Amino acid sequence: MRNGQVSGRGRGRAGKTAAGLWLLCLLGVAGCESPPPPVLGAASSYDFLQATRFALAEDLREFGAPSPADTTLIAQGTGRAADALEAAHRLAGIPGMVAVVGHANSAASLASSQVYNRAGIVQIAPTSTAPLYSDAGPFSFRMVPPDDVQGGFLAEVVHELLGEGGTIALLFVNDDYGRSLRRTFLAALDPERIVVALDLPHAETDSQGLDVAHLLGALEHERPDLIVWLARVPGLNDLLPGIRRSLGQVPILGSDALARADLLSERGPEWNEVRFADFLDMDGSQELRAFQERWATTEGGDVGTGEALTYDAVRMILTGLREGATTGEAMQRWLMDLGRERPPYPGITGPIRFDDRGDLDRSFVVRTIRPREAP
Amino acid sequence: MTSRTPEGVDPGPGTVSLRVRLYAISLLLAGVGTLGFLVLLGVSLRAQGDLATATEAFMEEERIADAVTVHVMDQLATAFALRTAPEMELRDAFQESGRAAHGEVRRYLFRDLAPEERLQLETMAEAHQRMEVAGLRAADLFARGQVAEAEASWAAMLEHNRDFLAGMATFLQMRQRALDVLQTEQARTFRRVIGASVVLALLLLAMAGTLAWTVDRRMTRPLARLARASERFGSGEMDVRVPLWRDRELRQLASGFNRMADRLQETKAELESQNRELSQAMENLKRTQDELVQAEKLSALGRMSAGLAHELNNPLTSVIGYAQLLEERLGGERDPPGPDELRGEFLSPIVSEANRARQLVRNLLHFTRRAEAELKAVSVADAMDVVLGLHQGRFAEAGVVIRMEPLPEIPVLAEPSLLQAVFLNIVTNALDAIDPRGQGTLWIRGSSGSEEVRVVLEDDGPGLPDPERVFEPFYTTKPPGQGTGLGLSLVHRFMEHFGGGVEADHRPGGGARFTLTFRKAEKSIEAPATSGRAVGESRSAPPRAPSRAGDDPGEIPWILVLEDEAPIRELHGRLLTRLGVRPLLAESAASARELMDGAEELAAVLCDVRMPGETGLEFYRWLQGAHPGLAERLLFVTGDVGDPELLALLAERPDLFLHKPFSIEEYGQRVRALLDRGPVRPT
């Protein structure tokens, strides 16, 4: 175009032609550039990640083809919100990320939820029950009902266990999970029948760990008729031997945080007769029993409801990917269409249909840890 | 771009419409301006909105931080109370304040935070959780008296509190830094907006200048040039043209102007050529008109001469005839005439006919004085008498009865000769209109007003087909060759020359009417040297002649005389009697036929030509059919040679004519020659 022999009109036409060609090239390049392949992320505890791998393997076996999405799994040993945030930023930065199954608990899921909502990535929390998560945003889903349901359920169980009335010791983890569950539990508790003799928080994030001595001292001082544990397994695992020594077989009712497979398989005798709220009765349906059998065959050992919920979440996302929901927005619409524009997803945990806030309308069951049979 | 316009003006190849060009530039200008304005507005609004949002968010966060701090301080205060009084209400208050503080912290959860800010927030939340746990633990230990452990937890609570507050401060500092960055970015954006505004203004200015330059160069200048060209063209520079500009409209305009100029130039050349031809034609027409006027004058002179000849020849014939008869009688040896016979039969007719001729000549001379070129007082009555006197014979021949009321004796302004021509033309026009019918009436009357004299001439001829056109030059209803079409036109011209006018219209009851209006003259009329008038007499029918000249049948031949004028008829009788012939005198063709019916033989027929009613030529034609032998013995005795038919017959048969005035000898020779041929029976 620098040729001086070209006339002015010719230069103008040539310039327009060149600009048109450039535009066509740009459009062509833009049109030819294939979008990144869909990616499925998972950020959770080791148990839940194992369930994720199990689901991917079963999907591969069932369909005989590679997974419709790449997968990125991030294991989180703790349920700290800070760790969850770091993992969420890593996952959100991966091109093609469609959905993330995680995180480990309510605090972690709640903290990371805004990262995913702002990135347009679907987040399915398998076991997060914090009520605030319902307001996290349109991309936030969970496989369990919120604490409003669990708090009431636990209160009903307490009422049944204590009959005419009694005292309870309420020990809770002082994070989003424990705080919200404590609040809903206390709200549902009948104060005329049940006296909260001890109401103590603990911090799982404390570098010094659980102050077992203090808690035991308090329990021995109050000697409640029932201990309500609104926290996770490690703290109770530290505390239980002391409880059994000083308070004997005082009834213990835990929240869903105790519904872990490792607890069932590797527990000590102090765990016997400990009750806890669970999302599912793993023996309540053919699908769940079959799932346990397959899990036992492939993975070995027992499997909890968290793994089953994680399994359903992963298989459900893979189904959505196969049906064309290869972006976060498409996946969000696909999930919201379940039970509306399309049938509920037939998970092993039951039909899955999310309400307008991304929650599942399910109830709880009480499970009791029975003494291990002698080999 | 090269399509032909409806007007047929080729816009030229590759031309672009100026309207399109101006629209394009204007649209580009408006588009760039609007787009630039919208972009700047959008950027400004967005920056302003971002800043407002950030400021509002920061203020909200300040409020949240204040609330968190208040709740945490409440917790701390409650913790101090629990240190000394570990009551359940205080624990509940502690936990309620903690719940409130935690709720406020969680309000940050859904805010737009940077990753490090969100991480800092979680660190704060953890510090708060640890503070609460340590505080409640300390309170519980204080309550159970474990002071040492309680103090340790108390110290831990305070440390976590400091961590929380420090974390809060750090968080707020991070938010403040983010706000500072946003403000810096805002300032940079505003600077860019200002710079872009300046660039946009300069760009718009440049485009406006380009538009103005384009309008000036592409429209104003060509229009000014076109205006100058039009002005020059209008001032007569027919070869001025304008160039064909590039823009379609101006190219069409220039093309149209040039084509118009070409056509006007061609048209002007054609007009100049036609003007030259027209001038030449006008010269030819004027020359022709002059020739026609001259011809008309000559024609009028001829008509007047013919009338004059006829009117003079008759009295001259009588004078000569009676004089010769007298001479012969006086020269005879026997029976000389006595004084009474001499006066009564010879001298009186001679004197009478001589006076008649003298009067005719005097009148003619009086009105043919051509030296009188200026208007003067003239008597319309005298002028009318002259014209009617000169055409008395024609009136009789045409069977025209003239009924003239006395005209006013009031002098009018006119030239006598031209006034005579006026009357002559109108009277001739009436004669020509009536002549084919053989009889008619010409009414002449006059009236006078305060300023004018009117003379009205009416006839009962066929009338005027188009009275409004009779005064147009060369307008005539006569057959070709019988009229120049200038007679009445000259009447109109002469009357305007007199200061009067003439109108033509239909006469009620049929015929034509001419109304002549003259101005009254102040001076009186010079007395004309006339002693009488030859006009004013009405002639109804010629006097009947005696049927037979004598009763003796013997050998004396009979000759039939057909003459309307009594003196001439009487002279014929005397001359024929002198020749020994018995005359049968008839005043008209009808009486001639009656006489012929009663005659056994006729030796000859002597016939006048111009007579009232049936003319001599017509009688001759009848005679050729009814009595061929007698037609061979007919002799025309006439003084009129103006009639073309008569002239043609004269050229063919000169022996048929005896011209007036004639001598007795000549008359006798021609009669005897007829007698020698013997009589014939008229049946």
PDB file of N, CA, C and O in Angstrom, chain A residues 141 316 323 332-346 350-356 359-360:
ATOM      1  N   PHE A 141     -24.717 -23.989  44.838  1.00  0.00           N
ATOM      2  CA  PHE A 141     -25.665 -25.081  45.105  1.00  0.00           C
ATOM      3  C   PHE A 141     -25.085 -25.931  46.231  1.00  0.00           C
ATOM      4  O   PHE A 141     -23.885 -25.895  46.507  1.00  0.00           O
ATOM      5  N   MET A 316     -23.640 -35.958  38.538  1.00  0.00           N
ATOM      6  CA  MET A 316     -24.644 -35.022  38.007  1.00  0.00           C
ATOM      7  C   MET A 316     -23.983 -33.966  37.099  1.00  0.00           C
ATOM      8  O   MET A 316     -24.496 -33.644  36.018  1.00  0.00           O
ATOM      9  N   GLU A 323     -24.785 -33.275  28.316  1.00  0.00           N
ATOM     10  CA  GLU A 323     -25.997 -32.682  27.696  1.00  0.00           C
ATOM     11  C   GLU A 323     -25.748 -31.265  27.205  1.00  0.00           C
ATOM     12  O   GLU A 323     -26.702 -30.531  26.903  1.00  0.00           O
ATOM     13  N   GLN A 332     -25.282 -23.770  35.217  1.00  0.00           N
ATOM     14  CA  GLN A 332     -26.194 -23.206  36.215  1.00  0.00           C
ATOM     15  C   GLN A 332     -27.638 -23.345  35.757  1.00  0.00           C
ATOM     16  O   GLN A 332     -28.525 -23.711  36.516  1.00  0.00           O
ATOM     17  N   ARG A 333     -27.881 -23.043  34.438  1.00  0.00           N
ATOM     18  CA  ARG A 333     -29.246 -23.173  33.914  1.00  0.00           C
ATOM     19  C   ARG A 333     -29.683 -24.641  33.913  1.00  0.00           C
ATOM     20  O   ARG A 333     -30.832 -24.957  34.217  1.00  0.00           O
ATOM     21  N   TRP A 334     -28.719 -25.508  33.583  1.00  0.00           N
ATOM     22  CA  TRP A 334     -29.073 -26.941  33.521  1.00  0.00           C
ATOM     23  C   TRP A 334     -29.481 -27.435  34.909  1.00  0.00           C
ATOM     24  O   TRP A 334     -30.450 -28.185  35.059  1.00  0.00           O
ATOM     25  N   LEU A 335     -28.741 -27.033  35.933  1.00  0.00           N
ATOM     26  CA  LEU A 335     -29.063 -27.473  37.290  1.00  0.00           C
ATOM     27  C   LEU A 335     -30.414 -26.920  37.739  1.00  0.00           C
ATOM     28  O   LEU A 335     -31.210 -27.620  38.383  1.00  0.00           O
ATOM     29  N   MET A 336     -30.659 -25.655  37.398  1.00  0.00           N
ATOM     30  CA  MET A 336     -31.933 -25.066  37.819  1.00  0.00           C
ATOM     31  C   MET A 336     -33.106 -25.674  37.064  1.00  0.00           C
ATOM     32  O   MET A 336     -34.255 -25.602  37.510  1.00  0.00           O
ATOM     33  N   ASP A 337     -32.818 -26.242  35.859  1.00  0.00           N
ATOM     34  CA  ASP A 337     -33.900 -26.873  35.095  1.00  0.00           C
ATOM     35  C   ASP A 337     -34.295 -28.227  35.671  1.00  0.00           C
ATOM     36  O   ASP A 337     -35.350 -28.760  35.287  1.00  0.00           O
ATOM     37  N   LEU A 338     -33.457 -28.806  36.521  1.00  0.00           N
ATOM     38  CA  LEU A 338     -33.780 -30.121  37.074  1.00  0.00           C
ATOM     39  C   LEU A 338     -35.064 -30.022  37.894  1.00  0.00           C
ATOM     40  O   LEU A 338     -35.199 -29.160  38.767  1.00  0.00           O
ATOM     41  N   GLY A 339     -35.982 -30.925  37.567  1.00  0.00           N
ATOM     42  CA  GLY A 339     -37.272 -30.904  38.254  1.00  0.00           C
ATOM     43  C   GLY A 339     -38.189 -29.840  37.726  1.00  0.00           C
ATOM     44  O   GLY A 339     -39.307 -29.693  38.216  1.00  0.00           O
ATOM     45  N   ARG A 340     -37.707 -29.076  36.737  1.00  0.00           N
ATOM     46  CA  ARG A 340     -38.564 -28.039  36.126  1.00  0.00           C
ATOM     47  C   ARG A 340     -38.699 -28.324  34.621  1.00  0.00           C
ATOM     48  O   ARG A 340     -39.675 -28.928  34.189  1.00  0.00           O
ATOM     49  N   GLU A 341     -37.678 -27.866  33.852  1.00  0.00           N
ATOM     50  CA  GLU A 341     -37.718 -28.111  32.421  1.00  0.00           C
ATOM     51  C   GLU A 341     -37.318 -29.540  32.082  1.00  0.00           C
ATOM     52  O   GLU A 341     -37.573 -30.021  30.985  1.00  0.00           O
ATOM     53  N   ARG A 342     -36.585 -30.206  33.008  1.00  0.00           N
ATOM     54  CA  ARG A 342     -36.152 -31.578  32.791  1.00  0.00           C
ATOM     55  C   ARG A 342     -36.380 -32.354  34.086  1.00  0.00           C
ATOM     56  O   ARG A 342     -36.553 -31.729  35.151  1.00  0.00           O
ATOM     57  N   PRO A 343     -36.373 -33.662  34.001  1.00  0.00           N
ATOM     58  CA  PRO A 343     -36.643 -34.455  35.215  1.00  0.00           C
ATOM     59  C   PRO A 343     -35.557 -34.245  36.259  1.00  0.00           C
ATOM     60  O   PRO A 343     -34.419 -33.872  35.938  1.00  0.00           O
ATOM     61  N   PRO A 344     -35.903 -34.478  37.552  1.00  0.00           N
ATOM     62  CA  PRO A 344     -34.858 -34.411  38.575  1.00  0.00           C
ATOM     63  C   PRO A 344     -33.748 -35.412  38.271  1.00  0.00           C
ATOM     64  O   PRO A 344     -33.979 -36.449  37.655  1.00  0.00           O
ATOM     65  N   TYR A 345     -32.545 -35.055  38.721  1.00  0.00           N
ATOM     66  CA  TYR A 345     -31.426 -35.969  38.454  1.00  0.00           C
ATOM     67  C   TYR A 345     -31.580 -37.200  39.349  1.00  0.00           C
ATOM     68  O   TYR A 345     -31.730 -37.079  40.576  1.00  0.00           O
ATOM     69  N   PRO A 346     -31.513 -38.408  38.767  1.00  0.00           N
ATOM     70  CA  PRO A 346     -31.711 -39.640  39.553  1.00  0.00           C
ATOM     71  C   PRO A 346     -30.417 -40.058  40.254  1.00  0.00           C
ATOM     72  O   PRO A 346     -29.700 -40.967  39.788  1.00  0.00           O
ATOM     73  N   GLY A 350     -31.044 -40.165  45.909  1.00  0.00           N
ATOM     74  CA  GLY A 350     -32.427 -39.803  45.665  1.00  0.00           C
ATOM     75  C   GLY A 350     -32.533 -38.777  44.547  1.00  0.00           C
ATOM     76  O   GLY A 350     -31.527 -38.259  44.055  1.00  0.00           O
ATOM     77  N   PRO A 351     -33.790 -38.487  44.140  1.00  0.00           N
ATOM     78  CA  PRO A 351     -33.965 -37.484  43.074  1.00  0.00           C
ATOM     79  C   PRO A 351     -33.438 -36.115  43.538  1.00  0.00           C
ATOM     80  O   PRO A 351     -33.674 -35.711  44.676  1.00  0.00           O
ATOM     81  N   ILE A 352     -32.770 -35.460  42.648  1.00  0.00           N
ATOM     82  CA  ILE A 352     -32.153 -34.171  43.000  1.00  0.00           C
ATOM     83  C   ILE A 352     -32.852 -33.073  42.215  1.00  0.00           C
ATOM     84  O   ILE A 352     -32.895 -33.078  40.986  1.00  0.00           O
ATOM     85  N   ARG A 353     -33.389 -32.163  42.984  1.00  0.00           N
ATOM     86  CA  ARG A 353     -34.016 -30.975  42.408  1.00  0.00           C
ATOM     87  C   ARG A 353     -33.731 -29.825  43.354  1.00  0.00           C
ATOM     88  O   ARG A 353     -34.048 -29.886  44.546  1.00  0.00           O
ATOM     89  N   PHE A 354     -33.111 -28.758  42.861  1.00  0.00           N
ATOM     90  CA  PHE A 354     -32.729 -27.631  43.700  1.00  0.00           C
ATOM     91  C   PHE A 354     -33.865 -26.623  43.758  1.00  0.00           C
ATOM     92  O   PHE A 354     -34.614 -26.432  42.793  1.00  0.00           O
ATOM     93  N   ASP A 355     -33.987 -25.995  44.953  1.00  0.00           N
ATOM     94  CA  ASP A 355     -34.955 -24.902  45.029  1.00  0.00           C
ATOM     95  C   ASP A 355     -34.325 -23.628  44.479  1.00  0.00           C
ATOM     96  O   ASP A 355     -33.211 -23.632  43.958  1.00  0.00           O
ATOM     97  N   ASP A 356     -35.079 -22.514  44.538  1.00  0.00           N
ATOM     98  CA  ASP A 356     -34.603 -21.276  43.911  1.00  0.00           C
ATOM     99  C   ASP A 356     -33.314 -20.765  44.535  1.00  0.00           C
ATOM    100  O   ASP A 356     -32.606 -19.948  43.919  1.00  0.00           O
ATOM    101  N   ASP A 359     -30.734 -24.923  47.240  1.00  0.00           N
ATOM    102  CA  ASP A 359     -30.713 -25.910  48.321  1.00  0.00           C
ATOM    103  C   ASP A 359     -31.552 -27.128  47.945  1.00  0.00           C
ATOM    104  O   ASP A 359     -32.444 -27.036  47.100  1.00  0.00           O
ATOM    105  N   LEU A 360     -31.243 -28.240  48.609  1.00  0.00           N
ATOM    106  CA  LEU A 360     -32.027 -29.470  48.432  1.00  0.00           C
ATOM    107  C   LEU A 360     -33.003 -29.618  49.600  1.00  0.00           C
ATOM    108  O   LEU A 360     -32.647 -29.370  50.755  1.00  0.00           O
TER     109      LEU A 360
END
